[in-house]
Coordinates of C-alpha atoms in Angstrom, one line a residue:
Chain A
M1 CA -11.1 -47.6 -16.9
S2 CA -7.6 -47.2 -18.3
E3 CA -4.5 -48.6 -16.6
S4 CA -3.9 -48.3 -12.9
H5 CA -2.5 -45.1 -11.3
G6 CA -0.8 -47.0 -8.6
R7 CA -2.0 -47.5 -5.0
L8 CA -4.5 -44.8 -3.7
P9 CA -3.2 -42.8 -0.7
A10 CA -5.0 -43.9 2.5
R11 CA -8.1 -41.7 3.5
W12 CA -6.8 -41.3 7.0
S13 CA -3.4 -41.4 8.5
W14 CA -2.1 -41.4 12.1
P15 CA -1.0 -38.0 13.4
R16 CA 2.6 -37.6 14.0
P17 CA 3.7 -38.3 17.7
G18 CA 4.6 -34.6 18.2
S19 CA 1.2 -33.4 17.1
L20 CA -0.6 -36.1 19.1
L21 CA 1.4 -35.2 22.2
T22 CA 0.7 -31.5 21.8
F23 CA -3.1 -32.2 21.4
V24 CA -3.1 -34.4 24.5
A25 CA -1.2 -31.8 26.5
L26 CA -3.7 -29.1 25.4
L27 CA -6.6 -31.3 26.4
A28 CA -5.0 -31.9 29.9
F29 CA -4.4 -28.2 30.4
L30 CA -8.1 -27.5 29.5
A31 CA -9.3 -30.1 32.1
W32 CA -7.0 -28.7 34.7
S33 CA -8.1 -25.1 34.0
L34 CA -11.8 -26.2 34.5
A35 CA -10.9 -27.7 37.8
M36 CA -8.8 -24.7 38.9
L37 CA -11.4 -22.0 38.0
K38 CA -14.1 -23.7 40.3
I39 CA -16.7 -23.8 37.6
R40 CA -19.8 -25.3 39.2
P41 CA -22.8 -25.1 36.9
G42 CA -25.0 -25.8 40.0
E43 CA -24.4 -22.3 41.2
L44 CA -26.1 -20.9 38.0
W45 CA -29.2 -22.8 39.1
D46 CA -28.9 -21.8 42.8
G47 CA -28.6 -18.1 42.0
F48 CA -31.2 -18.0 39.3
P49 CA -34.1 -16.7 41.7
A50 CA -32.0 -13.7 42.8
M51 CA -31.2 -12.9 39.2
L52 CA -34.9 -13.1 38.3
E53 CA -35.7 -10.6 41.0
V54 CA -33.1 -8.1 39.7
L55 CA -34.3 -8.6 36.1
G56 CA -37.9 -8.0 37.4
Q57 CA -36.8 -4.6 38.7
M58 CA -35.1 -3.7 35.4
R59 CA -38.1 -2.1 33.8
P60 CA -36.7 0.9 32.1
N61 CA -37.5 4.2 33.9
W62 CA -37.4 7.1 31.4
D63 CA -37.9 9.9 33.9
R64 CA -34.2 11.1 33.5
F65 CA -34.3 10.8 29.7
V66 CA -33.1 14.4 29.1
P67 CA -30.0 14.5 31.4
I68 CA -29.1 11.1 30.4
S69 CA -29.3 12.2 26.7
W70 CA -26.8 15.0 27.3
R71 CA -24.5 12.4 28.9
M72 CA -25.1 10.2 25.9
L73 CA -24.1 13.2 23.6
E74 CA -21.0 13.7 25.6
T75 CA -20.2 9.9 25.2
L76 CA -20.6 10.2 21.4
Q77 CA -18.5 13.4 21.3
M78 CA -15.7 11.8 23.2
A79 CA -15.7 8.9 20.8
L80 CA -15.7 11.0 17.6
V81 CA -13.2 13.5 18.9
G82 CA -10.9 10.8 20.4
C83 CA -11.2 8.7 17.2
A84 CA -10.6 11.6 14.8
I85 CA -7.5 12.8 16.5
G86 CA -6.4 9.1 16.9
V87 CA -6.8 8.5 13.1
V88 CA -4.9 11.6 12.1
L89 CA -2.0 10.7 14.5
S90 CA -2.0 7.1 13.3
V91 CA -0.9 8.0 9.8
P92 CA 2.6 9.2 10.7
V93 CA 2.9 6.4 13.2
A94 CA 1.9 3.8 10.6
V95 CA 4.4 5.3 8.1
L96 CA 7.2 4.6 10.6
A97 CA 5.7 1.1 11.4
A98 CA 5.5 0.0 7.8
K99 CA 8.4 -2.0 6.6
N100 CA 8.6 -0.3 3.2
H101 CA 8.4 3.3 4.5
A102 CA 10.2 3.3 7.7
P103 CA 13.6 5.0 7.5
N104 CA 15.3 1.9 8.8
R105 CA 14.7 -1.5 10.4
F106 CA 15.3 -0.2 13.9
V107 CA 12.6 2.5 13.6
H108 CA 10.3 0.0 12.0
A109 CA 10.7 -2.5 14.9
L110 CA 10.6 0.1 17.6
T111 CA 7.3 1.7 16.2
R112 CA 5.7 -1.7 15.7
G113 CA 6.7 -2.7 19.3
L114 CA 5.2 0.6 20.7
V115 CA 2.0 0.2 18.8
T116 CA 1.7 -3.4 20.1
F117 CA 2.4 -2.2 23.6
V118 CA -0.3 0.6 23.3
R119 CA -2.8 -2.1 22.1
T120 CA -1.8 -4.5 24.9
V121 CA -2.5 -2.2 27.8
P122 CA -6.3 -2.3 28.5
D123 CA -8.3 0.9 27.9
L124 CA -9.3 1.2 31.7
V125 CA -5.6 1.3 32.6
W126 CA -5.0 4.1 30.1
A127 CA -8.1 5.9 31.5
L128 CA -6.7 5.6 35.1
L129 CA -3.3 7.0 34.0
F130 CA -5.0 9.9 32.2
I131 CA -7.2 10.6 35.2
V132 CA -4.1 10.9 37.3
W133 CA -2.5 13.2 34.7
V134 CA -5.4 15.5 33.7
G135 CA -8.1 14.8 36.5
L136 CA -11.5 13.2 36.3
G137 CA -13.8 14.1 33.3
P138 CA -14.2 13.6 29.6
F139 CA -10.7 14.9 28.7
A140 CA -9.2 11.8 30.3
G141 CA -11.6 9.8 28.3
V142 CA -10.7 11.5 25.0
L143 CA -7.0 11.0 25.6
T144 CA -7.7 7.3 26.3
L145 CA -9.6 7.0 23.0
V146 CA -6.7 8.8 21.1
V147 CA -4.2 6.3 22.5
E148 CA -6.5 3.3 21.8
T149 CA -7.2 4.5 18.2
I150 CA -3.4 4.9 17.6
G151 CA -2.9 1.3 18.8
F152 CA -5.6 0.0 16.5
C153 CA -5.2 2.2 13.4
G154 CA -1.4 2.5 13.6
R155 CA -1.2 -1.2 13.1
F156 CA -3.7 -1.7 10.5
F157 CA -2.7 1.4 8.6
A158 CA 0.8 0.1 8.5
D159 CA -0.4 -3.2 7.2
A160 CA -2.3 -1.3 4.4
F161 CA 0.8 0.6 3.5
E162 CA 2.9 -2.5 3.3
E163 CA 0.2 -4.4 1.2
T164 CA -0.2 -1.8 -1.5
D165 CA 1.1 -2.5 -5.1
Q166 CA 4.7 -1.5 -5.2
G167 CA 4.6 -0.7 -8.9
P168 CA 3.2 2.9 -8.8
P169 CA 5.6 4.0 -6.0
E170 CA 8.5 2.5 -7.9
A171 CA 7.4 4.4 -11.1
L172 CA 7.2 7.8 -9.2
T173 CA 10.6 7.1 -7.5
A174 CA 12.1 6.3 -10.9
M175 CA 10.9 9.7 -12.3
G176 CA 12.7 11.6 -9.4
A177 CA 9.8 12.2 -7.0
R178 CA 10.6 12.8 -3.4
N179 CA 9.6 10.2 -0.8
V180 CA 6.8 12.4 0.6
S181 CA 5.4 12.8 -3.0
V182 CA 5.7 9.0 -3.6
F183 CA 3.8 8.4 -0.4
A184 CA 1.1 11.0 -1.0
C185 CA 0.6 10.3 -4.7
A186 CA 0.8 6.5 -4.9
T187 CA 0.8 4.7 -1.5
L188 CA -1.9 6.8 0.2
P189 CA -4.6 6.6 -2.6
A190 CA -4.0 2.9 -2.9
A191 CA -4.4 2.3 0.9
L192 CA -7.2 4.7 1.5
P193 CA -10.1 2.2 1.0
A194 CA -8.5 -0.1 3.7
M195 CA -7.8 2.8 5.9
T196 CA -11.3 4.2 5.8
N197 CA -12.5 0.7 6.6
T198 CA -10.2 0.5 9.7
A199 CA -11.2 4.1 10.7
L200 CA -14.8 3.1 10.7
F201 CA -14.2 0.1 12.8
A202 CA -12.2 2.4 15.1
V203 CA -15.2 4.6 15.6
E204 CA -17.4 1.6 16.5
K205 CA -14.7 0.5 18.9
A206 CA -14.4 3.9 20.3
V207 CA -18.1 4.3 20.9
R208 CA -18.2 1.0 22.8
A209 CA -15.1 1.9 24.8
S210 CA -16.4 5.3 25.6
V211 CA -19.4 3.8 27.4
V212 CA -17.1 1.8 29.7
L213 CA -14.7 4.8 30.4
G214 CA -17.2 6.5 32.6
L215 CA -17.0 3.5 35.1
V216 CA -13.6 4.8 36.2
G217 CA -14.6 8.5 36.0
A218 CA -13.3 9.4 32.5
G219 CA -16.6 11.1 31.4
G220 CA -19.6 9.9 29.4
I221 CA -22.6 7.8 30.1
G222 CA -20.6 5.1 32.2
V223 CA -20.7 7.5 35.1
E224 CA -24.6 7.4 35.1
L225 CA -24.6 3.6 34.7
K226 CA -22.1 3.1 37.6
T227 CA -24.1 5.4 39.9
A228 CA -27.4 3.7 39.0
M229 CA -25.9 0.2 39.6
E230 CA -24.3 1.2 42.9
M231 CA -27.5 2.7 44.2
F232 CA -29.5 -0.4 43.1
Q233 CA -31.6 1.8 40.8
Y234 CA -32.0 -1.1 38.3
D235 CA -34.8 0.7 36.4
R236 CA -32.5 3.6 35.6
A237 CA -29.7 1.2 34.8
S238 CA -31.8 -0.8 32.4
M239 CA -32.9 2.5 30.6
I240 CA -29.3 3.4 30.2
I241 CA -28.4 0.0 28.8
A242 CA -31.2 0.2 26.4
Y243 CA -30.1 3.6 25.4
V244 CA -26.5 2.6 25.0
F245 CA -27.6 -0.5 23.0
A246 CA -29.7 1.7 20.5
M247 CA -26.7 4.1 20.1
V248 CA -24.1 1.3 19.5
F249 CA -26.4 -0.5 17.2
A250 CA -27.1 2.8 15.2
V251 CA -23.4 3.6 15.0
E252 CA -22.6 0.0 13.8
R253 CA -25.3 0.0 11.2
L254 CA -24.2 3.4 9.9
S255 CA -20.5 2.4 9.8
G256 CA -21.5 -0.9 8.1
W257 CA -23.4 1.0 5.4
L258 CA -20.6 3.4 4.9
R259 CA -18.1 0.5 4.5
S260 CA -20.3 -1.1 2.0
R261 CA -20.0 2.1 -0.2
I262 CA -16.2 2.2 -0.2
Chain B
M1 CA 31.3 -7.3 -28.8
T2 CA 30.8 -3.9 -27.2
A3 CA 31.0 -0.3 -28.5
I4 CA 31.8 2.8 -26.6
A5 CA 31.0 6.0 -28.7
V6 CA 33.2 8.9 -27.8
G7 CA 31.9 12.5 -28.0
A8 CA 29.7 15.1 -26.6
D9 CA 26.5 13.7 -27.7
I10 CA 26.4 10.6 -25.4
A11 CA 23.0 10.3 -23.8
L12 CA 23.9 7.2 -21.7
A13 CA 27.1 5.5 -20.9
V14 CA 27.6 2.4 -18.7
R15 CA 31.0 1.1 -17.8
G16 CA 31.9 -2.2 -16.1
L17 CA 28.5 -2.5 -14.5
R18 CA 28.2 -5.6 -12.2
K19 CA 25.3 -6.8 -10.2
S20 CA 24.6 -10.1 -8.4
F21 CA 21.8 -11.2 -6.0
Q22 CA 21.8 -13.5 -3.0
G23 CA 25.1 -12.3 -1.6
G24 CA 26.9 -12.7 -4.9
R25 CA 25.9 -16.3 -5.7
V26 CA 23.7 -15.3 -8.6
P27 CA 25.5 -12.9 -11.0
V28 CA 23.0 -11.1 -13.2
L29 CA 25.2 -8.4 -14.8
Q30 CA 28.8 -9.2 -15.5
D31 CA 31.0 -6.2 -16.6
V32 CA 28.4 -4.5 -18.9
T33 CA 29.9 -1.7 -20.9
L34 CA 27.9 0.3 -23.5
S35 CA 27.2 3.9 -24.7
I36 CA 24.3 5.3 -26.4
R37 CA 24.2 8.5 -28.5
S38 CA 21.5 11.1 -28.1
G39 CA 18.5 10.4 -30.2
E40 CA 19.6 6.7 -30.8
R41 CA 16.9 4.0 -30.5
V42 CA 18.3 0.8 -28.9
A43 CA 16.5 -2.5 -28.5
L44 CA 17.8 -4.6 -25.6
L45 CA 17.3 -8.3 -26.4
G46 CA 17.9 -11.6 -24.7
A47 CA 16.3 -14.6 -23.0
N48 CA 14.4 -14.3 -19.6
G49 CA 16.8 -13.7 -16.7
C50 CA 19.7 -12.5 -18.8
G51 CA 19.8 -9.1 -16.9
K52 CA 17.9 -6.8 -19.3
S53 CA 15.4 -5.4 -16.7
T54 CA 18.2 -5.3 -14.1
L55 CA 20.3 -3.3 -16.4
L56 CA 17.6 -0.7 -16.9
R57 CA 16.9 -0.4 -13.1
C58 CA 20.7 -0.2 -12.3
M59 CA 20.9 2.8 -14.8
L60 CA 18.5 4.7 -12.6
R61 CA 19.8 3.2 -9.4
L62 CA 16.4 1.6 -8.6
I63 CA 18.6 -1.4 -8.1
E64 CA 22.0 -0.5 -6.7
P65 CA 24.8 -1.9 -8.9
D66 CA 27.7 -3.7 -7.1
A67 CA 30.4 -2.1 -9.3
G68 CA 30.7 0.1 -12.4
T69 CA 29.5 3.5 -13.4
V70 CA 26.5 4.9 -15.2
D71 CA 26.5 8.4 -16.9
I72 CA 23.3 10.0 -18.0
G73 CA 23.5 13.2 -19.9
G74 CA 27.1 13.6 -18.7
V75 CA 26.2 13.3 -15.1
Q76 CA 27.6 10.3 -13.2
V77 CA 24.5 8.7 -11.6
T78 CA 26.5 6.2 -9.5
G79 CA 27.6 8.2 -6.4
L80 CA 24.7 10.6 -6.6
R81 CA 22.3 11.0 -3.6
G82 CA 19.2 12.9 -2.7
R83 CA 18.3 15.8 -4.9
G84 CA 21.2 15.2 -7.4
L85 CA 19.9 11.7 -8.0
R86 CA 16.3 12.9 -8.3
R87 CA 17.3 15.5 -10.9
V88 CA 18.9 12.9 -13.1
R89 CA 16.0 10.6 -12.7
A90 CA 13.6 13.4 -13.7
R91 CA 15.3 13.6 -17.1
V92 CA 14.7 9.9 -17.8
G93 CA 11.3 8.4 -18.4
L94 CA 10.8 4.8 -17.4
V95 CA 7.9 2.9 -19.0
F96 CA 7.2 -0.4 -17.3
Q97 CA 5.7 -3.7 -18.7
K98 CA 2.8 -3.1 -16.2
H99 CA 1.8 0.5 -16.6
N100 CA 2.2 1.3 -12.8
L101 CA -0.5 4.0 -12.8
V102 CA -2.3 4.7 -9.6
P103 CA -5.7 3.2 -10.3
R104 CA -7.8 5.2 -7.9
L105 CA -6.7 8.5 -9.3
S106 CA -7.9 10.3 -12.6
V107 CA -6.0 9.8 -15.8
L108 CA -5.1 13.5 -15.8
T109 CA -3.7 13.3 -12.2
N110 CA -1.6 10.3 -13.2
V111 CA -0.1 12.3 -16.1
L112 CA 0.5 15.3 -13.9
H113 CA 2.7 13.0 -11.6
G114 CA 5.2 13.2 -14.4
A115 CA 5.9 16.7 -13.3
L116 CA 6.6 15.7 -9.7
A117 CA 10.3 16.0 -9.9
R118 CA 10.2 19.4 -11.6
G119 CA 9.9 21.3 -8.3
L120 CA 6.2 21.6 -8.4
S121 CA 5.9 19.1 -5.4
F122 CA 2.4 19.0 -3.9
R123 CA 0.8 21.2 -6.5
V124 CA 0.7 18.2 -9.0
W125 CA -0.4 15.6 -6.3
R126 CA -3.9 16.1 -7.6
Q127 CA -5.2 17.6 -10.8
S128 CA -7.5 19.9 -8.9
W129 CA -4.5 21.6 -7.2
A130 CA -2.3 21.8 -10.3
P131 CA -1.3 25.2 -12.0
A132 CA -3.4 25.8 -15.2
A133 CA -0.2 25.6 -17.4
E134 CA 0.7 22.2 -16.0
R135 CA -2.9 20.9 -16.5
E136 CA -2.8 22.2 -20.1
R137 CA 0.6 20.4 -20.7
A138 CA -0.8 17.1 -19.2
L139 CA -3.8 17.3 -21.4
T140 CA -1.4 18.0 -24.4
C141 CA 0.6 14.8 -23.5
L142 CA -2.6 12.8 -23.3
D143 CA -3.7 14.3 -26.6
M144 CA -0.3 13.0 -28.1
V145 CA -1.3 9.5 -27.1
G146 CA -5.0 10.0 -28.3
L147 CA -6.7 9.9 -24.9
A148 CA -7.4 13.5 -24.0
H149 CA -11.1 12.5 -23.9
L150 CA -10.4 10.2 -21.0
A151 CA -8.6 12.8 -18.8
D152 CA -11.4 12.6 -16.1
R153 CA -11.7 8.8 -16.0
R154 CA -10.2 6.8 -13.2
A155 CA -7.0 5.1 -14.3
G156 CA -8.3 1.7 -12.9
Q157 CA -11.1 1.7 -15.4
L158 CA -8.9 1.8 -18.5
S159 CA -7.9 -1.2 -20.7
G160 CA -4.4 -2.5 -20.8
G161 CA -3.5 -0.6 -24.1
Q162 CA -5.0 2.7 -22.8
S163 CA -3.2 2.3 -19.5
Q164 CA 0.2 1.9 -21.3
R165 CA -0.7 5.0 -23.5
V166 CA -1.3 7.0 -20.3
A167 CA 2.0 5.7 -18.8
I168 CA 3.7 7.0 -22.0
A169 CA 1.9 10.3 -21.6
R170 CA 3.2 10.5 -18.0
A171 CA 6.8 9.7 -19.2
L172 CA 6.4 12.5 -21.8
M173 CA 5.1 15.0 -19.1
Q174 CA 8.6 14.5 -17.4
Q175 CA 10.1 16.4 -20.4
P176 CA 12.7 13.7 -20.5
T177 CA 15.8 13.5 -22.8
T178 CA 15.9 9.8 -22.6
I179 CA 13.2 7.0 -22.2
L180 CA 13.9 3.5 -20.9
A181 CA 11.0 1.0 -21.5
D182 CA 11.0 -2.5 -20.0
E183 CA 8.8 -4.6 -22.3
P184 CA 6.4 -1.8 -22.8
V185 CA 3.9 -3.8 -24.8
A186 CA 4.5 -7.3 -23.6
S187 CA 1.2 -7.4 -21.6
L188 CA -0.9 -6.3 -24.7
D189 CA -2.6 -8.3 -27.5
P190 CA -0.7 -8.3 -30.7
V191 CA -2.8 -5.6 -32.4
A192 CA -2.7 -3.2 -29.4
A193 CA 1.0 -4.1 -29.0
D194 CA 1.7 -2.9 -32.6
E195 CA -0.5 0.2 -32.2
V196 CA 1.1 1.2 -28.9
M197 CA 4.6 0.5 -30.1
E198 CA 4.1 2.4 -33.4
M199 CA 2.8 5.4 -31.5
F200 CA 5.5 5.2 -28.8
C201 CA 8.3 5.3 -31.3
R202 CA 6.7 7.9 -33.4
L203 CA 6.5 10.2 -30.4
V204 CA 10.0 9.5 -29.3
G205 CA 11.3 10.2 -32.9
Q206 CA 9.2 13.5 -33.1
Q207 CA 10.7 14.8 -29.8
G208 CA 14.2 13.6 -30.7
L209 CA 14.4 11.5 -27.5
T210 CA 16.9 8.7 -26.9
L211 CA 15.1 5.3 -26.4
V212 CA 16.3 2.1 -24.9
F213 CA 13.7 -0.5 -24.9
V214 CA 13.5 -4.1 -23.8
S215 CA 11.6 -6.4 -26.0
H216 CA 11.1 -10.2 -26.7
N217 CA 9.4 -9.1 -30.0
L218 CA 12.1 -9.4 -32.5
E219 CA 9.9 -7.8 -35.3
H220 CA 9.5 -4.7 -33.0
A221 CA 13.2 -4.7 -32.2
V222 CA 14.2 -4.7 -36.0
R223 CA 11.5 -2.4 -37.0
Y224 CA 11.8 0.3 -34.4
A225 CA 15.4 0.2 -33.2
D226 CA 18.5 1.7 -34.9
R227 CA 20.7 -0.6 -32.9
L228 CA 20.3 -4.0 -31.2
I229 CA 22.2 -4.9 -28.0
A230 CA 21.8 -8.6 -27.0
L231 CA 22.6 -9.9 -23.6
R232 CA 23.3 -13.5 -22.6
A233 CA 23.9 -14.5 -19.0
G234 CA 24.6 -10.9 -17.9
R235 CA 27.1 -10.1 -20.7
I236 CA 26.8 -8.2 -24.0
E237 CA 26.8 -10.9 -26.7
R238 CA 25.9 -8.7 -29.7
D239 CA 25.9 -5.0 -30.4
V240 CA 25.0 -4.3 -34.0
P241 CA 23.1 -1.8 -36.2
A242 CA 19.5 -3.0 -36.7
T243 CA 19.6 -2.5 -40.4
G244 CA 20.1 -5.7 -42.4
V245 CA 19.7 -7.9 -39.4
Q246 CA 17.6 -11.0 -40.0
I247 CA 15.1 -12.0 -37.3
E248 CA 16.2 -15.7 -37.8
E249 CA 19.7 -14.8 -36.8
L250 CA 18.3 -13.3 -33.5
R251 CA 16.5 -16.4 -32.5
G252 CA 19.7 -18.0 -31.5
L253 CA 19.8 -15.7 -28.4
Y254 CA 17.0 -17.7 -26.9
E255 CA 18.6 -21.1 -27.3

C-alpha cells in the first residue's frame, strides 16, 4: 500500500441532537396514539367466531347474476364517461396550473390550490354534494368522477407540462409561433406519454371509486352491495364482491398492458 | 472597435444593448453596438460566458434586454409585442446547438413547424393536416439538406448530424431573411461538423440570407464568415473582416 490517506472517517456517528429529539418525539407520539385508539388485539380473537360464521354464509349466490351484470355495466359506464370528461377538462386546468404555461404566478398558484382542494375532499363528500344538486342516481356519480379525475389528472398533467424539455418550445417561440401552437406542437406531444399513463391510472381509480359511490346512492353496483349487506344477504354480497374484484382486476391488467405499450 | 454600417441594406442593427442577470450583479452584455448588412456572414467569437448566446437571444427578445435597441430588417424589435414581434421572429431562423426538434413527431412535421408563423396556424401542426403546397415545400427543404428520404421517420430516431440538418431545413421552411445560429455544430463529431457547416453555409449563400453564427471552431469562423466579431466580458473586442485573419491571432480571445 502506498502512503496513508489520513484518518478514515468513522463508520457511525451520533445523530445531531435535533434529529434525535425529533425521532424520540415521533416515537412518543406513536405510543400515545396506540393507547388513545384503544387498540386491543384480544378483541380480534374474541370476535373471531362471529366473523367465521359470517364468512361461512358468504358462499356466492349467482341467482341475480343478470340484473347485477346490468348494474356492473352501469358502474363501468360511469367510470369511463366520468373519466373521459375529466381527462379532457384536466388539460386546460393543467395548462393554468403549470408554472411554464400559466399566464401569471397568481393564476398558477390559484389553479394549483384549487386542484389540491378538489383532491383533498373525499369522493363520498363530492357524491353527497352532487346528490343534493342533481338527485340520486348515476349522474351524480359521473359528476363526482369528473371532479375526482380533474383533481388527479390536473395535477399530474401540469407536472408533465412542467417537466418537458424546454428546447423545442423555445425553438417554436423563436420562429414566431403563437403560444397555442407552441403548446400543441411542442409541449403536448412531449407530455403525451406521461399523460396517457396518468389517464390510465385515472381509469383504474375511477372504476374502484365508482363501486363505492353506490353506497351513498350515486348509482352503480354499490347500491346492490349496500342493500345485500343491510339485509344480511351475505351470499349475494359475496357474489357482488367477487364480481367487482374480477372487473377491477381485468381493468387493472388491461391498463397495465396498455401502459407497457406506450 | 465596433462598426455601424449606414444604408438601406442593413439586415440587423444592435445599439447600446445591455443585459445583466441576478438583479444586475452579473453583467453579460455591456453596451453592444453592431450592424450587419444583408447577405453578410458573421461569426461571433469569444470565450464561454462572454455573452454570445445571450446576444443572439436578446436579438429575438427570447431574453429581454435591459437597455438598447435591436432592428431587424428595418423594424425595431425592442418595444414590439404580440403579433408584431411574431412577424419579425418569423423572418429570422434560429438554429440551436441542440437541434430542439420535437422527438415524437415525424421529420416532415418538424420541418412544417417552420411555417407556423406564416398564418397557417393549426394546418401545419401535423403533416397529415397540412396543405399539399406546404408539404411539398417542406419536402423540398428536406431535400436541400439531403434528408427527403427520412421524411416519415420520427425525429427522435435520427443521429445528431441528421437532427441538425432537419433543424436547418425547419429554419429554411420559415423563408427567413436572416439566420442566427448558436454553435450549430458544437455537439457533432469533427467530420459531421464539417459536413453540416459546409452544407449550412452553402444553402445560406445560395439563398442570399444573412447569417450570424456563434462558433468556438476558429477554422470554421475564418473559412465560412465574411466578418468576425469577438466578444470579451460582454463587450465587442474585435470587429474585423475574416479575410487575412490568422487563427493564431484569434486564440488570444480565449486567454
